[in-house]
Amino acid sequence: MNPLSRRTMLKALAATPAAGMVAGLAAGAGTATLIGAPRIARAAEFDFKYGNNLPLTHPLNVRSHEAAERIRRETNGRVDIQIFPNNQLGGDTDMLSQVRSGGITFFTPSALVIATLVPVAAINAVGFAFADYGQVWSAMDGKLGEHVRGAISKVGLHAFEKMWDNGFRQMTSGAKPIQTAADMDGLKIRVPVSPLSIAMFKSLSAAPASLQFSEVYSSLQTRIVDAQENPLPIIQVAKLYEVQKYCALSNHIWDGFWFIANGRAWRGLPPDLQKIVSTAINDAGVQQREDIKALNQSVQADLQSKGLAFNQPSPDSFRAKLRDSGFYGEWKGRFGDEAWALLEGAVGKLA
Ligand code: X2X
């Protein structure tokens, strides 16, 4: 029996007078079928799947693996989270629909990606909004993050309090370096499946193409696109330096991952277990931020040694182009005055 149907059955049994007895039998049957299983002696009471889009070596996977171990230990095996990294369960769009339906319990979409469902979630990705991590974490751990989590809960998903770091996004290209906004003209650049990314790169006169992360390497390799944009740790773990020559340290977007859970599965977890899971996931998120911070110190040198040529464009021409094209005005309207005021409260007036 798969974990989901077993859980559903246990829940149904719990409503009947003989629940305890029959549930005991059901658990016993689980033990018998799993004898000899390598990791755990019996099926956990709550078997959860967590899917993500990043390679195993990314700090997001390292820390979520530790969180899953801690949760197993502190719940005495009652909660078991199995991790499916690297798009094993499909790309971002697939995982987003699976976490909504309950096919998977956890997913870590980037703010850009969950914004296809919860538009205000893209607010942290407004071009050139955040100057540094001080501004980022005080906004996302404060009122702006709270506002976004409220919107996420309205679509039936639970978002854990601590956002995980993706990083400041940088642009890489194959044919020529990107020095000013003029170099964006007609550039075929891959962006995540996200309306804000498309709008922003169109405002810069580029020719953006929305592709799931699972398709980035091959689309660069086969030159369907010439460029892409991602934080340096992603460029490193996904080996994008093998298919790109130049990297412009543009810092054009700060991006993070929301650790989200299917609402029904989350509410089905008793409060004591919810607390253990929340604490472990939020703690792991805070550690993951530190990992990215440490990586940011060393990753550029590593990528340089692998052949990527870096330059540091001034943000001025990019900002001016976004402003003149009406990008900020339009997105202020789309996010609404309340969210925009929270963003400006954290970063100062935008355009
Ligand atoms: O798809 C991307 O570019 C990535 C990995 O940064 C996100 O998840 C948005």
Coordinates of C-alpha atoms and ligand atoms in Angstrom, one line a residue:
M1 CA 0.0 0.0 0.0
N2 CA 1.4 3.4 -0.8
P3 CA 1.9 5.8 2.1
L4 CA -0.8 8.1 1.0
S5 CA -3.6 5.5 0.8
R6 CA -2.4 4.0 4.0
R7 CA -2.6 7.4 5.7
T8 CA -6.0 8.0 4.2
M9 CA -7.1 4.6 5.5
L10 CA -5.8 5.3 9.0
K11 CA -7.6 8.6 9.0
A12 CA -10.8 6.9 8.0
L13 CA -10.3 4.3 10.7
A14 CA -9.7 6.9 13.3
A15 CA -13.3 7.9 12.9
T16 CA -14.6 4.5 13.8
P17 CA -14.9 3.1 17.4
A18 CA -12.5 0.2 16.8
A19 CA -9.9 2.6 15.4
G20 CA -7.1 1.9 17.8
M21 CA -7.3 -1.8 17.3
V22 CA -7.5 -1.8 13.6
A23 CA -4.9 0.9 13.1
G24 CA -2.6 -1.2 15.2
L25 CA -3.2 -4.1 12.9
A26 CA -2.5 -1.9 9.9
A27 CA 0.8 -0.7 11.4
G28 CA 1.7 -4.3 12.1
A29 CA 1.0 -5.2 8.5
G30 CA 3.3 -2.4 7.4
T31 CA 6.1 -3.8 9.5
A32 CA 5.8 -7.2 8.0
T33 CA 6.0 -6.0 4.4
L34 CA 9.0 -3.9 5.2
I35 CA 11.2 -6.4 7.0
G36 CA 14.7 -6.0 5.7
A37 CA 14.2 -2.5 4.4
P38 CA 17.6 -0.8 4.7
R39 CA 16.8 2.6 6.3
I40 CA 13.9 2.2 8.6
A41 CA 12.3 -0.8 10.2
R42 CA 8.7 0.1 9.5
A43 CA 6.7 2.5 7.4
A44 CA 6.5 6.0 9.1
E45 CA 3.2 7.3 10.1
F46 CA 3.7 10.3 7.9
D47 CA 5.6 9.5 4.7
F48 CA 6.3 12.7 2.9
K49 CA 7.9 13.5 -0.5
Y50 CA 9.9 16.7 -1.0
G51 CA 10.9 17.6 -4.6
N52 CA 13.2 20.3 -5.8
N53 CA 15.0 21.5 -8.9
L54 CA 18.6 21.7 -7.8
P55 CA 21.6 19.3 -7.9
L56 CA 22.4 17.3 -4.8
T57 CA 25.5 19.4 -4.1
H58 CA 23.7 22.7 -3.7
P59 CA 23.4 23.9 -0.1
L60 CA 19.6 23.7 -0.4
N61 CA 19.9 19.9 -0.7
V62 CA 22.6 19.5 1.8
R63 CA 20.7 21.4 4.5
S64 CA 17.3 19.9 3.7
H65 CA 18.8 16.4 4.0
E66 CA 20.1 17.3 7.5
A67 CA 16.6 18.7 8.3
A68 CA 15.0 15.4 7.2
E69 CA 17.4 13.4 9.4
R70 CA 16.7 15.6 12.4
I71 CA 12.9 15.3 11.8
R72 CA 13.1 11.5 11.6
R73 CA 15.2 11.5 14.8
E74 CA 13.1 14.0 16.8
T75 CA 9.8 12.4 15.8
N76 CA 11.1 8.9 16.6
G77 CA 10.5 7.9 13.0
R78 CA 6.9 9.1 12.8
V79 CA 7.7 11.6 10.1
D80 CA 9.8 10.5 7.2
I81 CA 10.7 12.9 4.4
Q82 CA 12.2 11.5 1.3
I83 CA 14.0 14.0 -0.9
F84 CA 13.8 14.0 -4.7
P85 CA 16.4 16.5 -5.9
N86 CA 17.4 17.7 -9.4
N87 CA 13.9 17.7 -11.1
Q88 CA 13.6 13.9 -10.6
L89 CA 9.8 14.4 -10.2
G90 CA 9.5 16.9 -13.1
G91 CA 10.3 20.5 -13.6
D92 CA 9.2 23.5 -11.6
T93 CA 5.7 23.7 -13.2
D94 CA 5.1 20.0 -12.6
M95 CA 6.2 20.1 -8.9
L96 CA 4.1 23.2 -8.3
S97 CA 1.0 21.4 -9.4
Q98 CA 2.0 18.2 -7.5
V99 CA 2.4 20.1 -4.2
R100 CA -1.0 21.6 -4.8
S101 CA -2.7 18.3 -5.4
G102 CA -0.8 16.5 -2.6
G103 CA 1.2 14.3 -5.0
I104 CA 4.2 15.7 -3.1
T105 CA 4.1 17.3 0.3
F106 CA 7.0 19.7 0.1
F107 CA 8.5 21.8 -2.7
T108 CA 10.9 24.8 -2.7
P109 CA 10.0 27.0 -5.6
S110 CA 11.9 30.2 -6.2
A111 CA 9.8 33.3 -5.5
L112 CA 9.8 33.9 -9.3
V113 CA 8.3 30.5 -9.9
I114 CA 5.6 30.4 -7.2
A115 CA 4.6 33.8 -8.5
T116 CA 2.8 32.1 -11.4
L117 CA 0.3 31.0 -8.7
V118 CA 0.7 33.8 -6.1
P119 CA 1.6 36.9 -8.2
V120 CA 2.8 39.1 -5.2
A121 CA 5.4 36.5 -4.4
A122 CA 7.6 38.0 -7.1
I123 CA 7.9 41.3 -5.3
N124 CA 11.4 40.5 -4.0
A125 CA 12.6 40.1 -7.6
V126 CA 11.8 43.6 -8.7
G127 CA 14.9 44.7 -10.7
F128 CA 17.7 46.3 -8.6
A129 CA 15.5 46.7 -5.5
F130 CA 17.8 45.2 -2.9
A131 CA 21.2 46.7 -2.3
D132 CA 22.5 43.9 0.0
Y133 CA 21.7 41.0 2.2
G134 CA 21.0 43.2 5.2
Q135 CA 18.0 44.6 3.3
V136 CA 17.0 41.3 2.0
W137 CA 16.7 39.4 5.3
S138 CA 15.1 42.3 7.2
A139 CA 12.4 42.5 4.5
M140 CA 11.8 38.8 4.1
D141 CA 12.0 37.9 7.8
G142 CA 9.8 40.9 8.4
K143 CA 6.6 42.5 7.1
L144 CA 7.2 41.9 3.4
G145 CA 7.8 38.2 3.9
E146 CA 4.7 38.0 6.2
H147 CA 2.6 39.6 3.5
V148 CA 3.8 37.1 0.9
R149 CA 3.2 34.1 3.2
G150 CA -0.3 35.4 3.8
A151 CA -0.9 35.3 0.0
I152 CA 0.6 31.8 -0.3
S153 CA -1.7 30.5 2.4
K154 CA -4.7 31.8 0.4
V155 CA -4.0 29.3 -2.3
G156 CA -4.0 26.5 0.2
L157 CA -0.3 26.1 0.7
H158 CA 1.7 26.5 3.9
A159 CA 5.0 28.5 3.7
F160 CA 7.6 28.1 6.4
E161 CA 8.7 31.4 8.0
K162 CA 12.4 31.4 6.9
M163 CA 13.0 31.8 3.2
W164 CA 16.0 30.0 1.8
D165 CA 18.6 31.8 -0.3
N166 CA 19.0 31.4 -4.0
G167 CA 21.1 34.6 -4.3
F168 CA 21.6 37.7 -6.4
R169 CA 21.1 36.8 -10.0
Q170 CA 23.9 37.4 -12.5
M171 CA 23.9 37.2 -16.3
T172 CA 26.0 34.8 -18.3
S173 CA 26.3 34.8 -22.1
G174 CA 28.1 32.9 -24.8
A175 CA 28.7 35.2 -27.7
K176 CA 29.8 38.5 -26.1
P177 CA 30.0 40.0 -22.7
I178 CA 27.2 42.2 -21.3
Q179 CA 28.5 45.6 -20.3
T180 CA 25.6 48.0 -20.5
A181 CA 21.9 47.8 -21.1
A182 CA 22.6 48.3 -24.8
D183 CA 24.1 44.8 -24.9
M184 CA 20.7 43.3 -24.0
D185 CA 19.2 44.4 -27.3
G186 CA 17.7 41.3 -28.9
L187 CA 19.7 39.0 -26.6
K188 CA 18.1 35.5 -26.5
I189 CA 18.2 34.9 -22.8
R190 CA 16.6 32.1 -20.8
V191 CA 14.6 33.2 -17.8
P192 CA 12.5 31.1 -15.3
V193 CA 8.9 30.4 -16.0
S194 CA 7.8 33.7 -14.4
P195 CA 5.8 36.7 -15.7
L196 CA 8.1 39.2 -13.9
S197 CA 11.3 37.8 -15.5
I198 CA 9.8 38.0 -18.9
A199 CA 8.5 41.6 -18.4
M200 CA 11.8 42.8 -17.0
F201 CA 13.9 41.4 -19.8
K202 CA 11.5 42.7 -22.4
S203 CA 11.8 46.1 -20.8
L204 CA 15.5 45.8 -21.3
S205 CA 14.9 45.0 -25.1
A206 CA 16.1 41.5 -24.8
A207 CA 14.3 38.4 -26.2
P208 CA 13.6 36.3 -23.1
A209 CA 12.5 32.7 -23.3
S210 CA 10.8 31.1 -20.3
L211 CA 12.2 27.6 -19.7
Q212 CA 12.1 25.4 -16.6
F213 CA 15.5 25.0 -14.9
S214 CA 15.6 21.4 -16.0
E215 CA 16.1 22.6 -19.6
V216 CA 18.7 25.3 -19.0
Y217 CA 21.9 23.4 -19.6
S218 CA 20.7 21.8 -22.8
S219 CA 19.1 25.0 -24.2
L220 CA 22.5 26.8 -23.8
Q221 CA 24.4 23.8 -25.2
T222 CA 22.2 23.6 -28.3
R223 CA 22.1 27.4 -28.5
I224 CA 18.3 27.7 -28.4
V225 CA 19.3 30.6 -26.2
D226 CA 22.6 32.6 -25.9
A227 CA 22.4 33.7 -22.3
Q228 CA 20.8 32.9 -18.9
E229 CA 20.8 34.5 -15.5
N230 CA 21.3 32.9 -12.1
P231 CA 23.2 33.3 -8.8
L232 CA 26.8 32.1 -9.0
P233 CA 26.3 29.0 -6.7
I234 CA 23.8 27.7 -9.3
I235 CA 26.1 28.4 -12.2
Q236 CA 28.7 26.4 -10.3
V237 CA 26.6 23.3 -9.2
A238 CA 24.7 23.1 -12.5
K239 CA 28.0 23.4 -14.5
L240 CA 26.7 26.2 -16.6
Y241 CA 30.3 27.5 -17.1
E242 CA 30.7 24.5 -19.5
V243 CA 28.2 26.1 -21.9
Q244 CA 28.8 29.9 -21.2
K245 CA 31.8 32.2 -21.7
Y246 CA 31.0 35.5 -19.9
C247 CA 29.5 36.5 -16.6
A248 CA 28.3 40.0 -15.9
L249 CA 27.9 40.6 -12.1
S250 CA 24.7 42.5 -12.6
N251 CA 23.0 41.7 -9.3
H252 CA 19.8 42.5 -11.1
I253 CA 17.4 40.4 -8.9
W254 CA 17.6 39.0 -5.5
D255 CA 15.9 35.6 -5.5
G256 CA 15.0 33.1 -2.7
F257 CA 13.2 29.8 -2.3
W258 CA 10.0 29.5 -0.3
F259 CA 9.8 26.1 1.5
I260 CA 6.2 25.2 1.1
A261 CA 3.9 22.4 2.1
N262 CA 0.6 21.0 0.8
G263 CA -2.0 22.6 3.1
R264 CA -4.0 19.5 3.7
A265 CA -1.0 17.4 4.6
W266 CA 0.3 20.1 6.8
R267 CA -3.0 20.5 8.7
G268 CA -3.2 16.7 9.1
L269 CA 0.0 16.7 11.1
P270 CA -0.5 16.9 14.9
P271 CA 0.7 20.2 16.5
D272 CA 3.7 18.6 18.3
L273 CA 5.0 17.1 15.0
Q274 CA 4.3 20.4 13.1
K275 CA 6.5 22.1 15.6
I276 CA 9.4 19.7 15.2
V277 CA 9.1 19.9 11.4
S278 CA 8.8 23.8 11.3
T279 CA 11.8 24.2 13.7
A280 CA 14.0 21.8 11.7
I281 CA 13.2 23.4 8.4
N282 CA 13.5 27.0 9.5
D283 CA 16.8 26.3 11.3
A284 CA 18.1 24.5 8.2
G285 CA 17.1 27.5 6.1
V286 CA 19.0 29.9 8.3
Q287 CA 22.1 27.6 8.0
Q288 CA 21.6 27.4 4.2
R289 CA 21.8 31.2 4.0
E290 CA 25.2 31.1 5.8
D291 CA 26.3 28.4 3.3
I292 CA 25.5 30.6 0.3
K293 CA 27.2 33.6 2.0
A294 CA 30.3 31.5 2.5
L295 CA 30.1 30.2 -1.1
N296 CA 29.8 33.8 -2.4
Q297 CA 33.3 34.4 -1.1
S298 CA 34.9 31.6 -3.1
V299 CA 32.7 30.8 -6.1
Q300 CA 33.8 33.6 -8.4
A301 CA 37.5 32.4 -8.2
D302 CA 36.4 28.9 -8.9
L303 CA 34.3 29.8 -11.9
Q304 CA 37.2 32.0 -13.2
S305 CA 39.5 29.0 -13.0
K306 CA 37.0 27.0 -15.0
G307 CA 37.2 29.6 -17.8
L308 CA 34.3 32.0 -17.1
A309 CA 35.3 35.7 -17.9
F310 CA 33.8 38.2 -15.4
N311 CA 32.9 41.8 -15.7
Q312 CA 31.1 44.2 -13.4
P313 CA 28.6 46.4 -15.2
S314 CA 27.3 49.6 -13.6
P315 CA 23.6 49.1 -12.8
D316 CA 22.8 52.7 -14.0
S317 CA 22.0 52.0 -17.7
F318 CA 19.9 49.0 -16.7
R319 CA 18.0 50.9 -14.1
A320 CA 17.4 53.9 -16.4
K321 CA 16.1 51.6 -19.1
L322 CA 13.7 49.9 -16.7
R323 CA 12.5 53.2 -15.4
D324 CA 12.1 54.8 -18.9
S325 CA 10.2 51.7 -20.2
G326 CA 7.7 52.1 -17.3
F327 CA 8.7 48.8 -15.7
Y328 CA 8.5 50.0 -12.1
G329 CA 5.2 51.8 -12.6
E330 CA 3.6 48.8 -14.2
W331 CA 4.7 46.4 -11.5
K332 CA 3.8 48.7 -8.7
G333 CA 0.3 48.6 -10.1
R334 CA 0.4 44.8 -10.4
F335 CA 1.7 44.1 -6.9
G336 CA -0.6 46.8 -5.3
D337 CA 0.1 49.7 -3.1
E338 CA 0.3 47.8 0.1
A339 CA 3.0 45.3 -1.0
W340 CA 4.9 48.1 -2.9
A341 CA 5.0 50.2 0.3
L342 CA 6.4 47.3 2.3
L343 CA 9.1 46.8 -0.4
E344 CA 10.0 50.5 -0.4
G345 CA 9.9 50.5 3.4
A346 CA 12.8 48.0 3.2
V347 CA 14.8 49.4 0.3
G348 CA 13.9 53.0 -0.1
K349 CA 12.0 54.7 -3.0
L350 CA 12.1 52.9 -6.3
A351 CA 12.0 55.1 -9.3
Ligands
X2X1 O1 15.3 28.2 -12.6 C1 16.2 29.0 -12.1 O2 16.8 29.8 -12.7 C2 16.4 28.9 -10.6 C3 17.2 27.6 -10.3 O3 17.2 30.0 -10.2 C4 15.1 28.9 -10.0 O4 14.7 28.0 -9.3 C5 14.3 30.1 -10.3

